[in-house]
Tab-separated table of C-alpha atoms in Angstrom:
chain	number	residue	atom	x	y	z
Q	25	MET	CA	59.991	168.753	130.692
Q	26	VAL	CA	59.147	170.562	127.462
Q	27	LEU	CA	61.949	171.369	125.034
Q	28	THR	CA	61.818	174.665	123.190
Q	29	GLY	CA	63.911	176.344	120.527
Q	30	ALA	CA	67.008	174.770	119.052
Q	31	PRO	CA	67.226	171.736	121.412
Q	32	ALA	CA	63.668	170.732	120.519
Q	33	LEU	CA	64.344	170.995	116.785
Q	34	GLN	CA	67.571	169.007	117.108
Q	35	ALA	CA	65.796	166.337	119.165
Q	36	ILE	CA	63.068	166.012	116.544
Q	37	ALA	CA	65.667	165.740	113.785
Q	38	PHE	CA	67.609	163.117	115.760
Q	39	TYR	CA	64.601	160.911	116.470
Q	40	LEU	CA	63.363	161.232	112.887
Q	41	LEU	CA	66.716	160.258	111.382
Q	42	ALA	CA	67.299	157.505	113.947
Q	43	PHE	CA	63.892	155.975	113.258
Q	44	ALA	CA	64.481	156.194	109.499
Q	45	THR	CA	67.882	154.517	109.843
Q	46	ILE	CA	66.559	151.624	111.922
Q	47	ALA	CA	63.468	151.140	109.750
Q	48	ALA	CA	65.494	151.224	106.527
Q	49	GLY	CA	68.009	148.743	107.977
Q	50	LEU	CA	65.234	146.308	108.844
Q	51	LEU	CA	63.676	146.682	105.402
Q	52	VAL	CA	67.043	145.960	103.743
Q	53	VAL	CA	67.154	142.446	105.191
Q	54	SER	CA	63.403	141.792	104.952
Q	55	ALA	CA	62.732	142.944	101.377
Q	56	LYS	CA	62.466	140.094	98.881
Q	57	ASN	CA	63.330	142.243	95.861
Q	58	PRO	CA	67.077	143.069	95.618
Q	59	VAL	CA	66.326	146.390	93.943
Q	60	HIS	CA	64.147	147.424	96.886
Q	61	SER	CA	66.871	146.314	99.301
Q	62	VAL	CA	69.393	148.579	97.582
Q	63	LEU	CA	67.000	151.537	97.757
Q	64	PHE	CA	66.404	150.965	101.472
Q	65	LEU	CA	70.155	150.626	102.014
Q	66	ILE	CA	70.724	154.016	100.382
Q	67	THR	CA	68.022	155.439	102.660
Q	68	ALA	CA	69.809	154.056	105.723
Q	69	PHE	CA	73.107	155.587	104.612
Q	70	PHE	CA	71.564	158.996	104.012
Q	71	SER	CA	69.811	158.929	107.384
Q	72	ALA	CA	73.037	157.982	109.179
Q	73	ALA	CA	74.817	160.792	107.349
Q	74	GLY	CA	72.172	163.197	108.640
Q	75	LEU	CA	72.919	162.031	112.188
Q	76	PHE	CA	76.612	162.751	111.649
Q	77	VAL	CA	75.753	166.252	110.421
Q	78	LEU	CA	73.717	166.884	113.566
Q	79	LEU	CA	76.734	165.832	115.640
Q	80	GLY	CA	78.985	168.269	113.776
Q	81	ALA	CA	80.948	165.542	111.974
Q	82	GLU	CA	80.475	166.800	108.421
Q	83	PHE	CA	83.529	164.934	107.161
Q	84	LEU	CA	82.162	161.565	108.294
Q	85	ALA	CA	78.789	162.387	106.758
Q	86	MET	CA	80.465	163.173	103.441
Q	87	LEU	CA	82.466	159.935	103.570
Q	88	LEU	CA	79.335	157.940	104.322
Q	89	ILE	CA	77.537	159.347	101.296
Q	90	VAL	CA	80.450	159.409	98.847
Q	91	VAL	CA	82.017	156.056	99.763
Q	92	TYR	CA	79.096	153.893	100.821
Q	93	VAL	CA	76.351	155.274	98.603
Q	94	GLY	CA	78.816	155.297	95.724
Q	95	ALA	CA	79.772	151.698	96.491
Q	96	VAL	CA	76.117	150.622	96.466
Q	97	ALA	CA	76.118	150.791	92.682
Q	98	VAL	CA	79.160	148.496	92.565
Q	99	LEU	CA	77.495	146.170	95.049
Q	100	PHE	CA	74.339	146.055	92.947
Q	101	LEU	CA	76.323	145.300	89.795
Q	102	PHE	CA	78.191	142.549	91.610
Q	103	VAL	CA	74.912	140.962	92.749
Q	104	VAL	CA	73.497	141.199	89.232
Q	105	MET	CA	76.606	139.532	87.812
Q	106	MET	CA	76.509	136.741	90.386
Q	107	LEU	CA	72.776	136.036	90.096
Q	108	ASP	CA	72.572	136.388	86.291
Q	109	VAL	CA	69.634	138.767	86.453
Q	110	ASP	CA	67.760	139.080	83.176
Q	111	PHE	CA	68.319	142.661	82.033
Q	112	THR	CA	65.352	142.529	79.676
Q	113	ALA	CA	62.981	141.635	82.504
Q	114	LEU	CA	64.648	144.272	84.684
Q	115	ARG	CA	63.995	146.989	82.112
Q	116	GLN	CA	60.410	145.841	81.733
Q	117	GLY	CA	59.879	146.247	85.482
Q	118	PHE	CA	61.025	149.875	85.476
Q	119	ALA	CA	57.459	151.133	85.812
Q	120	GLN	CA	56.961	148.807	88.777
Q	121	TYR	CA	60.025	150.164	90.606
Q	122	LEU	CA	59.301	153.802	89.767
Q	123	PRO	CA	56.754	154.501	92.566
Q	124	ILE	CA	58.907	153.174	95.398
Q	125	GLY	CA	61.958	154.870	93.902
Q	126	GLY	CA	60.094	158.174	93.842
Q	127	ILE	CA	58.971	157.724	97.454
Q	128	VAL	CA	62.525	156.991	98.608
Q	129	ALA	CA	63.930	159.928	96.640
Q	130	GLY	CA	61.310	162.284	98.061
Q	131	PHE	CA	61.957	161.066	101.609
Q	132	LEU	CA	65.715	161.569	101.195
Q	133	THR	CA	65.153	165.062	99.841
Q	134	LEU	CA	62.966	166.013	102.801
Q	135	GLU	CA	65.533	164.605	105.216
Q	136	MET	CA	68.377	166.595	103.711
Q	137	ILE	CA	66.318	169.798	103.633
Q	138	PHE	CA	65.315	169.328	107.266
Q	139	VAL	CA	68.903	168.681	108.388
Q	140	ALA	CA	70.263	171.597	106.369
Q	141	ALA	CA	67.615	173.948	107.784
Q	142	THR	CA	68.332	172.787	111.339
Q	143	VAL	CA	72.091	173.233	111.042
Q	144	ALA	CA	71.786	176.570	109.222
Q	145	SER	CA	69.426	178.078	111.786
Q	146	HIS	CA	70.733	176.657	115.065
Q	147	GLY	CA	74.105	175.115	114.258
Q	148	ALA	CA	75.250	171.557	114.755
Q	149	ALA	CA	74.994	169.888	118.132
Q	150	GLY	CA	78.744	169.292	118.274
Q	151	LYS	CA	79.803	172.519	116.613
Q	152	ASN	CA	81.280	174.059	119.747
Q	153	ALA	CA	82.781	170.826	121.004
Q	154	THR	CA	86.558	170.499	121.009
Q	155	PRO	CA	87.709	167.636	118.723
Q	156	MET	CA	90.625	166.793	121.045
Q	157	ALA	CA	91.618	168.275	124.383
Q	158	SER	CA	95.186	168.860	123.229
Q	159	ALA	CA	94.215	170.630	120.002
Q	160	PRO	CA	91.530	173.245	120.605
Q	161	GLY	CA	90.249	175.261	117.675
Q	162	ILE	CA	91.214	172.694	114.998
Q	163	PRO	CA	88.318	171.516	112.754
Q	164	ASN	CA	87.358	167.871	112.957
Q	165	THR	CA	88.272	167.302	109.303
Q	166	GLU	CA	91.847	168.472	109.846
Q	167	MET	CA	92.156	166.551	113.098
Q	168	ILE	CA	90.895	163.325	111.502
Q	169	GLY	CA	93.397	163.760	108.677
Q	170	ARG	CA	96.272	164.283	111.105
Q	171	VAL	CA	95.415	161.241	113.199
Q	172	LEU	CA	94.555	159.019	110.212
Q	173	TYR	CA	97.752	159.671	108.251
Q	174	THR	CA	100.124	159.618	111.249
Q	175	ASP	CA	99.026	157.309	114.050
Q	176	TYR	CA	96.863	154.977	111.949
Q	177	ILE	CA	98.636	155.057	108.592
Q	178	PHE	CA	99.416	151.315	108.803
Q	179	PHE	CA	95.769	150.387	109.350
Q	180	PHE	CA	94.727	152.802	106.593
Q	181	GLN	CA	97.028	151.080	104.100
Q	182	LEU	CA	95.899	147.674	105.367
Q	183	ALA	CA	92.258	148.605	104.723
Q	184	GLY	CA	93.197	149.544	101.149
Q	185	LEU	CA	94.888	146.155	100.719
Q	186	VAL	CA	91.774	144.359	101.988
Q	187	LEU	CA	89.637	146.261	99.473
Q	188	LEU	CA	92.077	145.368	96.701
Q	189	VAL	CA	91.855	141.668	97.590
Q	190	ALA	CA	88.048	141.922	97.655
Q	191	MET	CA	88.037	143.521	94.215
Q	192	ILE	CA	90.300	140.820	92.776
Q	193	GLY	CA	88.108	138.140	94.378
Q	194	ALA	CA	84.978	139.639	92.817
Q	195	ILE	CA	86.639	139.664	89.389
Q	196	VAL	CA	87.795	136.045	89.755
Q	197	LEU	CA	84.356	134.851	90.899
Q	198	THR	CA	82.516	136.550	88.063
Q	199	LEU	CA	85.016	135.726	85.303
Q	200	ARG	CA	83.634	133.122	82.932
Q	201	HIS	CA	85.562	131.426	80.117
Q	202	LYS	CA	83.315	130.911	77.110
Q	203	PRO	CA	84.164	128.085	74.678
Q	204	GLY	CA	85.393	129.107	71.253
Q	205	VAL	CA	86.805	132.456	72.397
Q	206	LYS	CA	90.509	132.978	71.769
Q	207	ARG	CA	92.437	134.237	74.773
Q	208	GLN	CA	95.960	135.513	75.148
Q	209	ASP	CA	98.474	133.070	76.675
Q	210	ILE	CA	101.566	134.980	77.805
Q	211	GLY	CA	103.514	131.798	78.615
Q	212	LYS	CA	103.109	130.358	75.121
Q	213	GLN	CA	104.025	133.674	73.538
Q	214	ILE	CA	107.266	133.894	75.487
Q	215	ALA	CA	108.170	130.206	74.921
Q	216	ARG	CA	107.607	130.212	71.159
Q	217	THR	CA	110.442	129.302	68.786
Q	218	PRO	CA	111.042	130.054	65.093
Q	219	LYS	CA	109.518	126.650	64.278
Q	220	THR	CA	106.317	127.244	66.233
Q	221	GLY	CA	106.087	130.949	65.463
Q	222	MET	CA	104.318	132.545	62.537
Q	223	GLU	CA	106.467	133.668	59.648
Q	224	ILE	CA	105.624	137.074	58.245
Q	225	VAL	CA	106.265	137.282	54.489
Q	226	GLN	CA	106.832	140.708	53.036
Q	227	ILE	CA	104.880	141.313	49.835
Q	228	LYS	CA	106.052	144.024	47.470
Q	229	PRO	CA	103.514	146.411	45.986
Q	230	GLY	CA	101.959	145.131	42.773
Q	231	GLU	CA	102.826	141.461	43.268
Q	232	GLY	CA	99.617	140.416	44.995
Q	233	ILE	CA	98.972	136.993	46.448
Q	234	SER	CA	98.944	133.942	44.193
Q	235	GLU	CA	96.226	131.340	44.717
């Protein structure tokens, strides 16, 4: 059976993005260089977002790019802080990372152009699909918002709490107390007395300080 027209173009786009997602995912765990792993991870996210666009789930594609790709930078900084990467050596290797970075950027650009051209010319595969049987004609973005903030509001708030705990844990793990650095102690400040406190002496203008 030979596919022609829009179904053939959508099938090609699907297989291309699916192959890119799987290949990038494998390269993330097999790459020895953490910088290369992050670049392949971004490629996997972009490819998965393209698959969501083909399915007509533009909102999920936007979340995947904004949340996950945006969080990659935080993840990379966290890894750098934990591993004590030498920033001087990292800057010196910029020319070494530039070719693979350019290849990944060019591949992502071609993917997005291909997906945008496919959707603009033939529409998304799930464009005419009804998001829910009981709510025909409502866009998927509005339907997701209704369900997320009504039926699953507890789990939504719980996910935010989990992320907050993860952020606090990352700060605690990377916090280092250097010797010789004065730090604020709230307990000692509250428990101080006139004997242990510092007395502030008011000096009138012109008197100066005697040696």
